């Protein structure tokens, strides 16, 4: 199929437009994840990196650099850095969440062990800093290092908010900005910076990444209660792990005594029984929490698209705009 046609998915069209750059990124990832003395590092890393992920975050960096007119080599380094940071967080997340499945495959911590996943994740974080330093840009180093700290902060905040039925939408948004949107935002921002783009364009790219990342995570949280096995993870993981995501926060705000007792038992105390996922889905639907969460995701996707209007028109900008729409089409 011709990926230039409107029937192709936006991330596929973006991948084709950036295919040469992505080949270079993948080559750098394979080269830099190697270890002469610890063969388990490339084994664990390859299991996740080569599991068929869409490489969305590095493509954002490449697209941002290219649409801003960059023709140097360092967008490849930055895209590889972004993917290393992302992969490291996934390895750590699966240990924290005791996950068994990622991208439709067994997680690294299940195939190896928690210790290997944590230490290989640490290695990838270290590698990411080695690669980003090669660009020679202190500003880029500052943005990506701040994003790494923000991701960790977001994960810790989510941990402390878990099973707390008083968690607010404000706290939820702070978690989402930390654990997901921070890297989306940094990925697009550094692409503009390495290209020497004007500050208004860099700001627009940063805003696009932030809004896209928030929409992406809200959709992911929504699919946990209303998706299919095709999303690559088990439905109801958030319920079992006691995560207060946006649909549940909104349903809790309208809960009667019986419903609140249900949420207290399942999320608050972690006692999830057979049939509880179906009951949770029914409660969420009853209060319109699924529909209102979907609308919030659509609103953030629209913010992302509007941010791009600040940039010069470019085929890659059009693809990024389509990508924002596609992120929320998963819940249509």
Short mmCIF file of C-alpha atoms in Angstrom, two decimals, residues 3-330:
data_model
loop_
_atom_site.label_atom_id
_atom_site.label_comp_id
_atom_site.label_asym_id
_atom_site.label_seq_id
_atom_site.Cartn_x
_atom_site.Cartn_y
_atom_site.Cartn_z
CA UNK A 3 1.74 5.16 2.57
CA UNK A 4 1.23 8.56 0.99
CA UNK A 5 -2.45 7.79 0.59
CA UNK A 6 -4.92 9.08 3.18
CA UNK A 7 -5.89 5.49 4.04
CA UNK A 8 -2.47 4.81 5.60
CA UNK A 9 -2.17 5.44 9.32
CA UNK A 10 -0.49 8.75 10.20
CA UNK A 11 2.43 7.14 12.07
CA UNK A 12 3.04 4.89 9.03
CA UNK A 13 3.15 7.90 6.71
CA UNK A 14 5.47 9.64 9.15
CA UNK A 15 7.68 6.54 9.31
CA UNK A 16 7.93 6.43 5.52
CA UNK A 17 8.78 10.12 5.28
CA UNK A 18 11.53 9.64 7.87
CA UNK A 19 12.61 6.15 6.81
CA UNK A 20 16.21 7.09 6.02
CA UNK A 21 16.65 8.86 9.34
CA UNK A 22 14.95 6.04 11.23
CA UNK A 23 17.32 3.49 9.70
CA UNK A 24 20.21 5.56 11.03
CA UNK A 25 18.52 5.81 14.45
CA UNK A 26 17.95 2.05 14.61
CA UNK A 27 21.57 1.42 13.63
CA UNK A 28 22.77 3.73 16.40
CA UNK A 29 20.45 2.08 18.93
CA UNK A 30 21.81 -1.38 18.06
CA UNK A 31 25.38 -0.10 18.23
CA UNK A 32 25.02 1.74 21.53
CA UNK A 33 23.02 -0.92 23.35
CA UNK A 34 25.87 -3.38 22.86
CA UNK A 35 28.04 -4.39 25.80
CA UNK A 36 31.35 -6.20 25.51
CA UNK A 37 31.34 -7.51 29.06
CA UNK A 38 27.65 -7.95 29.92
CA UNK A 39 25.78 -9.78 27.12
CA UNK A 40 22.55 -9.70 29.11
CA UNK A 41 22.30 -5.96 28.41
CA UNK A 42 21.73 -6.31 24.64
CA UNK A 43 19.60 -9.41 25.22
CA UNK A 44 17.17 -7.61 27.53
CA UNK A 45 17.24 -4.38 25.54
CA UNK A 46 16.67 -6.10 22.21
CA UNK A 47 13.65 -7.96 23.61
CA UNK A 48 11.89 -4.63 24.18
CA UNK A 49 13.42 -2.41 21.49
CA UNK A 50 12.74 -4.95 18.73
CA UNK A 51 9.26 -5.89 19.94
CA UNK A 52 7.51 -3.92 17.22
CA UNK A 53 7.05 -0.56 18.94
CA UNK A 54 6.14 2.36 16.70
CA UNK A 55 9.20 4.44 17.66
CA UNK A 56 6.82 7.37 18.00
CA UNK A 57 9.00 9.47 20.31
CA UNK A 58 12.19 9.37 18.21
CA UNK A 59 10.11 10.08 15.10
CA UNK A 60 8.83 13.23 16.82
CA UNK A 61 12.41 14.41 17.28
CA UNK A 62 13.32 13.67 13.66
CA UNK A 63 10.17 15.32 12.33
CA UNK A 64 10.65 18.45 14.45
CA UNK A 65 14.25 18.83 13.28
CA UNK A 66 13.44 18.23 9.63
CA UNK A 67 10.43 20.55 9.47
CA UNK A 68 12.65 23.26 10.97
CA UNK A 69 15.14 22.77 8.13
CA UNK A 70 17.87 20.80 9.92
CA UNK A 71 20.38 18.99 7.68
CA UNK A 72 23.07 17.99 10.19
CA UNK A 73 23.74 14.65 11.90
CA UNK A 74 22.73 15.22 15.50
CA UNK A 75 18.98 14.71 15.21
CA UNK A 76 19.90 11.01 14.89
CA UNK A 77 21.71 11.15 18.25
CA UNK A 78 18.79 12.90 19.90
CA UNK A 79 16.22 10.48 18.50
CA UNK A 80 18.29 7.53 19.78
CA UNK A 81 18.59 9.26 23.15
CA UNK A 82 14.83 9.69 23.39
CA UNK A 83 14.26 6.01 22.58
CA UNK A 84 16.83 4.91 25.17
CA UNK A 85 15.16 7.01 27.86
CA UNK A 86 11.76 5.63 26.89
CA UNK A 87 12.98 2.02 26.90
CA UNK A 88 14.65 2.50 30.29
CA UNK A 89 11.42 3.79 31.80
CA UNK A 90 9.47 0.84 30.37
CA UNK A 91 11.88 -1.64 31.94
CA UNK A 92 11.55 0.08 35.29
CA UNK A 93 7.77 0.51 35.01
CA UNK A 94 7.21 -3.19 34.37
CA UNK A 95 9.11 -4.03 37.55
CA UNK A 96 7.21 -1.46 39.62
CA UNK A 97 3.84 -2.58 38.22
CA UNK A 98 4.76 -6.30 38.23
CA UNK A 99 3.58 -6.37 34.61
CA UNK A 100 3.53 -9.62 32.64
CA UNK A 101 2.88 -8.29 29.14
CA UNK A 102 4.26 -5.42 27.06
CA UNK A 103 3.48 -4.86 23.36
CA UNK A 104 1.78 -8.24 23.28
CA UNK A 105 4.87 -10.10 24.53
CA UNK A 106 6.10 -11.27 27.95
CA UNK A 107 7.89 -8.50 29.81
CA UNK A 108 11.65 -8.57 30.37
CA UNK A 109 11.21 -8.92 34.13
CA UNK A 110 9.11 -12.02 33.52
CA UNK A 111 11.59 -13.61 31.08
CA UNK A 112 14.68 -12.69 33.09
CA UNK A 113 14.14 -11.14 36.52
CA UNK A 114 13.46 -7.80 38.21
CA UNK A 115 17.12 -7.18 38.96
CA UNK A 116 18.12 -7.53 35.31
CA UNK A 117 15.33 -5.19 34.19
CA UNK A 118 16.26 -2.50 36.70
CA UNK A 119 20.00 -2.66 36.01
CA UNK A 120 19.60 -2.73 32.22
CA UNK A 121 17.24 0.23 32.54
CA UNK A 122 19.95 2.04 34.49
CA UNK A 123 22.45 1.21 31.75
CA UNK A 124 20.17 2.67 29.09
CA UNK A 125 19.72 5.87 31.07
CA UNK A 126 23.50 6.18 31.28
CA UNK A 127 23.85 5.45 27.58
CA UNK A 128 21.28 8.12 26.77
CA UNK A 129 23.39 10.75 28.49
CA UNK A 130 26.53 9.60 26.70
CA UNK A 131 24.77 9.97 23.35
CA UNK A 132 23.12 13.33 24.04
CA UNK A 133 26.42 14.87 25.18
CA UNK A 134 27.86 14.16 21.72
CA UNK A 135 25.62 16.88 20.27
CA UNK A 136 27.66 19.48 22.17
CA UNK A 137 24.50 21.39 23.15
CA UNK A 138 24.17 22.27 26.82
CA UNK A 139 20.60 23.40 26.22
CA UNK A 140 19.65 20.02 24.76
CA UNK A 141 21.38 18.30 27.66
CA UNK A 142 19.41 20.44 30.10
CA UNK A 143 16.06 19.68 28.46
CA UNK A 144 16.56 15.92 28.24
CA UNK A 145 18.06 15.62 31.71
CA UNK A 146 15.17 17.63 33.14
CA UNK A 147 12.73 15.38 31.29
CA UNK A 148 14.41 12.30 32.79
CA UNK A 149 14.05 13.74 36.29
CA UNK A 150 10.44 14.72 35.61
CA UNK A 151 9.60 11.20 34.40
CA UNK A 152 10.98 9.71 37.62
CA UNK A 153 9.13 12.32 39.67
CA UNK A 154 5.88 11.49 37.87
CA UNK A 155 6.29 7.79 38.56
CA UNK A 156 6.93 8.43 42.26
CA UNK A 157 3.91 10.73 42.42
CA UNK A 158 1.77 8.00 40.82
CA UNK A 159 3.10 5.53 43.37
CA UNK A 160 2.18 7.77 46.30
CA UNK A 161 -1.24 8.51 44.78
CA UNK A 162 -2.03 4.84 44.15
CA UNK A 163 -5.03 3.52 46.13
CA UNK A 164 -5.79 7.04 47.37
CA UNK A 165 -9.44 7.69 46.55
CA UNK A 166 -8.96 11.39 47.25
CA UNK A 167 -6.65 11.80 44.25
CA UNK A 168 -7.74 14.85 42.23
CA UNK A 169 -7.78 15.55 38.52
CA UNK A 170 -5.01 18.09 39.14
CA UNK A 171 -2.79 15.39 40.64
CA UNK A 172 -3.68 13.01 37.81
CA UNK A 173 -2.65 15.60 35.22
CA UNK A 174 0.61 16.17 37.07
CA UNK A 175 1.30 12.43 36.95
CA UNK A 176 0.51 12.29 33.24
CA UNK A 177 2.69 15.27 32.47
CA UNK A 178 5.51 13.61 34.36
CA UNK A 179 5.36 9.99 33.27
CA UNK A 180 4.36 10.53 29.62
CA UNK A 181 4.09 14.09 28.31
CA UNK A 182 7.53 15.17 29.57
CA UNK A 183 9.32 12.95 27.08
CA UNK A 184 6.95 13.78 24.20
CA UNK A 185 7.53 17.46 24.88
CA UNK A 186 11.30 17.12 25.20
CA UNK A 187 11.44 15.00 22.04
CA UNK A 188 9.82 17.69 19.90
CA UNK A 189 11.55 20.61 21.63
CA UNK A 190 15.10 19.33 21.15
CA UNK A 191 14.38 18.71 17.47
CA UNK A 192 13.64 22.39 17.04
CA UNK A 193 16.62 23.46 19.12
CA UNK A 194 19.16 21.35 17.25
CA UNK A 195 17.80 22.90 14.03
CA UNK A 196 18.34 26.42 15.39
CA UNK A 197 14.63 27.24 15.04
CA UNK A 198 13.29 30.61 16.28
CA UNK A 199 12.07 30.57 19.87
CA UNK A 200 8.35 30.84 18.95
CA UNK A 201 8.74 27.70 16.83
CA UNK A 202 10.57 25.86 19.61
CA UNK A 203 7.79 26.84 22.03
CA UNK A 204 5.15 25.60 19.57
CA UNK A 205 6.91 22.25 19.22
CA UNK A 206 7.19 21.95 23.00
CA UNK A 207 3.47 22.71 23.40
CA UNK A 208 2.59 20.18 20.70
CA UNK A 209 4.56 17.43 22.42
CA UNK A 210 3.02 18.24 25.80
CA UNK A 211 -0.56 18.17 24.52
CA UNK A 212 0.04 15.08 22.37
CA UNK A 213 1.57 13.23 25.32
CA UNK A 214 -1.35 14.08 27.59
CA UNK A 215 -3.88 12.97 24.97
CA UNK A 216 -1.90 9.78 24.41
CA UNK A 217 -1.86 8.84 28.10
CA UNK A 218 -5.53 9.69 28.68
CA UNK A 219 -6.43 7.43 25.77
CA UNK A 220 -4.20 4.68 27.16
CA UNK A 221 -5.91 4.95 30.54
CA UNK A 222 -9.32 4.88 28.90
CA UNK A 223 -8.46 1.80 26.85
CA UNK A 224 -7.59 -0.03 30.06
CA UNK A 225 -11.33 -0.09 30.79
CA UNK A 226 -12.65 -0.19 27.25
CA UNK A 227 -10.05 -1.54 24.86
CA UNK A 228 -9.34 -4.97 23.42
CA UNK A 229 -6.50 -7.45 23.67
CA UNK A 230 -5.08 -5.83 20.53
CA UNK A 231 -3.72 -2.93 22.61
CA UNK A 232 -0.96 -5.24 23.85
CA UNK A 233 -1.72 -5.29 27.57
CA UNK A 234 -4.24 -6.97 29.80
CA UNK A 235 -7.46 -5.07 30.36
CA UNK A 236 -8.02 -3.95 33.93
CA UNK A 237 -4.35 -3.58 34.85
CA UNK A 238 -5.00 -0.12 36.29
CA UNK A 239 -7.82 -1.47 38.46
CA UNK A 240 -5.65 -4.29 39.77
CA UNK A 241 -2.72 -1.94 40.40
CA UNK A 242 -4.85 0.61 42.24
CA UNK A 243 -4.20 3.46 39.82
CA UNK A 244 -6.55 6.44 40.04
CA UNK A 245 -6.96 7.34 36.37
CA UNK A 246 -9.24 10.01 34.98
CA UNK A 247 -12.35 7.85 34.35
CA UNK A 248 -12.27 6.51 37.92
CA UNK A 249 -11.63 9.94 39.45
CA UNK A 250 -14.70 11.27 37.64
CA UNK A 251 -16.85 8.30 38.57
CA UNK A 252 -15.78 8.64 42.21
CA UNK A 253 -16.89 12.27 42.20
CA UNK A 254 -20.46 11.05 41.49
CA UNK A 255 -20.39 7.76 43.42
CA UNK A 256 -23.12 6.76 45.81
CA UNK A 257 -22.28 4.87 49.01
CA UNK A 258 -22.42 1.44 47.36
CA UNK A 259 -20.21 2.49 44.48
CA UNK A 260 -17.71 4.17 46.77
CA UNK A 261 -17.52 0.97 48.83
CA UNK A 262 -16.76 -0.90 45.60
CA UNK A 263 -13.94 1.47 44.67
CA UNK A 264 -12.62 1.37 48.24
CA UNK A 265 -12.43 -2.43 48.16
CA UNK A 266 -10.95 -2.76 44.68
CA UNK A 267 -8.69 0.24 44.25
CA UNK A 268 -8.32 1.41 47.83
CA UNK A 269 -7.61 -1.99 49.42
CA UNK A 270 -6.51 -3.95 46.36
CA UNK A 271 -9.09 -6.72 46.74
CA UNK A 272 -10.11 -7.31 43.14
CA UNK A 273 -12.41 -10.27 42.55
CA UNK A 274 -13.75 -12.01 39.48
CA UNK A 275 -16.33 -9.84 37.75
CA UNK A 276 -15.05 -6.58 39.24
CA UNK A 277 -13.72 -5.27 35.93
CA UNK A 278 -17.15 -5.64 34.32
CA UNK A 279 -18.76 -3.92 37.30
CA UNK A 280 -16.22 -1.08 37.14
CA UNK A 281 -16.95 -0.65 33.44
CA UNK A 282 -20.68 -0.48 34.17
CA UNK A 283 -20.20 2.17 36.87
CA UNK A 284 -17.96 4.25 34.61
CA UNK A 285 -20.52 4.07 31.80
CA UNK A 286 -23.40 4.90 34.15
CA UNK A 287 -21.82 8.17 35.21
CA UNK A 288 -20.60 9.11 31.73
CA UNK A 289 -16.99 8.94 32.94
CA UNK A 290 -15.81 7.11 29.83
CA UNK A 291 -17.49 9.60 27.50
CA UNK A 292 -16.23 12.67 29.38
CA UNK A 293 -12.68 11.25 29.49
CA UNK A 294 -12.83 10.63 25.76
CA UNK A 295 -13.85 14.25 25.24
CA UNK A 296 -10.94 15.44 27.37
CA UNK A 297 -8.56 13.41 25.21
CA UNK A 298 -10.09 14.97 22.10
CA UNK A 299 -9.63 18.44 23.60
CA UNK A 300 -5.92 17.82 24.25
CA UNK A 301 -5.47 16.47 20.72
CA UNK A 302 -7.02 19.68 19.41
CA UNK A 303 -4.57 21.71 21.50
CA UNK A 304 -1.74 19.76 19.91
CA UNK A 305 -3.03 20.48 16.42
CA UNK A 306 -3.48 24.18 17.18
CA UNK A 307 0.09 24.43 18.45
CA UNK A 308 1.36 23.40 15.03
CA UNK A 309 -0.37 26.37 13.41
CA UNK A 310 2.48 28.51 14.80
CA UNK A 311 4.96 26.70 12.54
CA UNK A 312 5.64 27.21 8.84
CA UNK A 313 3.56 24.90 6.66
CA UNK A 314 5.43 21.73 5.85
CA UNK A 315 4.34 18.19 4.86
CA UNK A 316 5.79 16.88 8.14
CA UNK A 317 3.75 19.40 10.12
CA UNK A 318 0.64 18.11 8.35
CA UNK A 319 1.60 14.56 9.34
CA UNK A 320 2.09 15.60 12.96
CA UNK A 321 -1.34 17.20 12.90
CA UNK A 322 -2.85 13.97 11.55
CA UNK A 323 -0.96 12.05 14.22
CA UNK A 324 -2.67 14.03 16.96
CA UNK A 325 -6.03 13.08 15.49
CA UNK A 326 -5.03 9.43 15.16
CA UNK A 327 -3.97 9.14 18.81
CA UNK A 328 -7.56 9.69 19.89
CA UNK A 329 -9.15 7.78 17.02
CA UNK A 330 -8.21 4.61 18.93
#
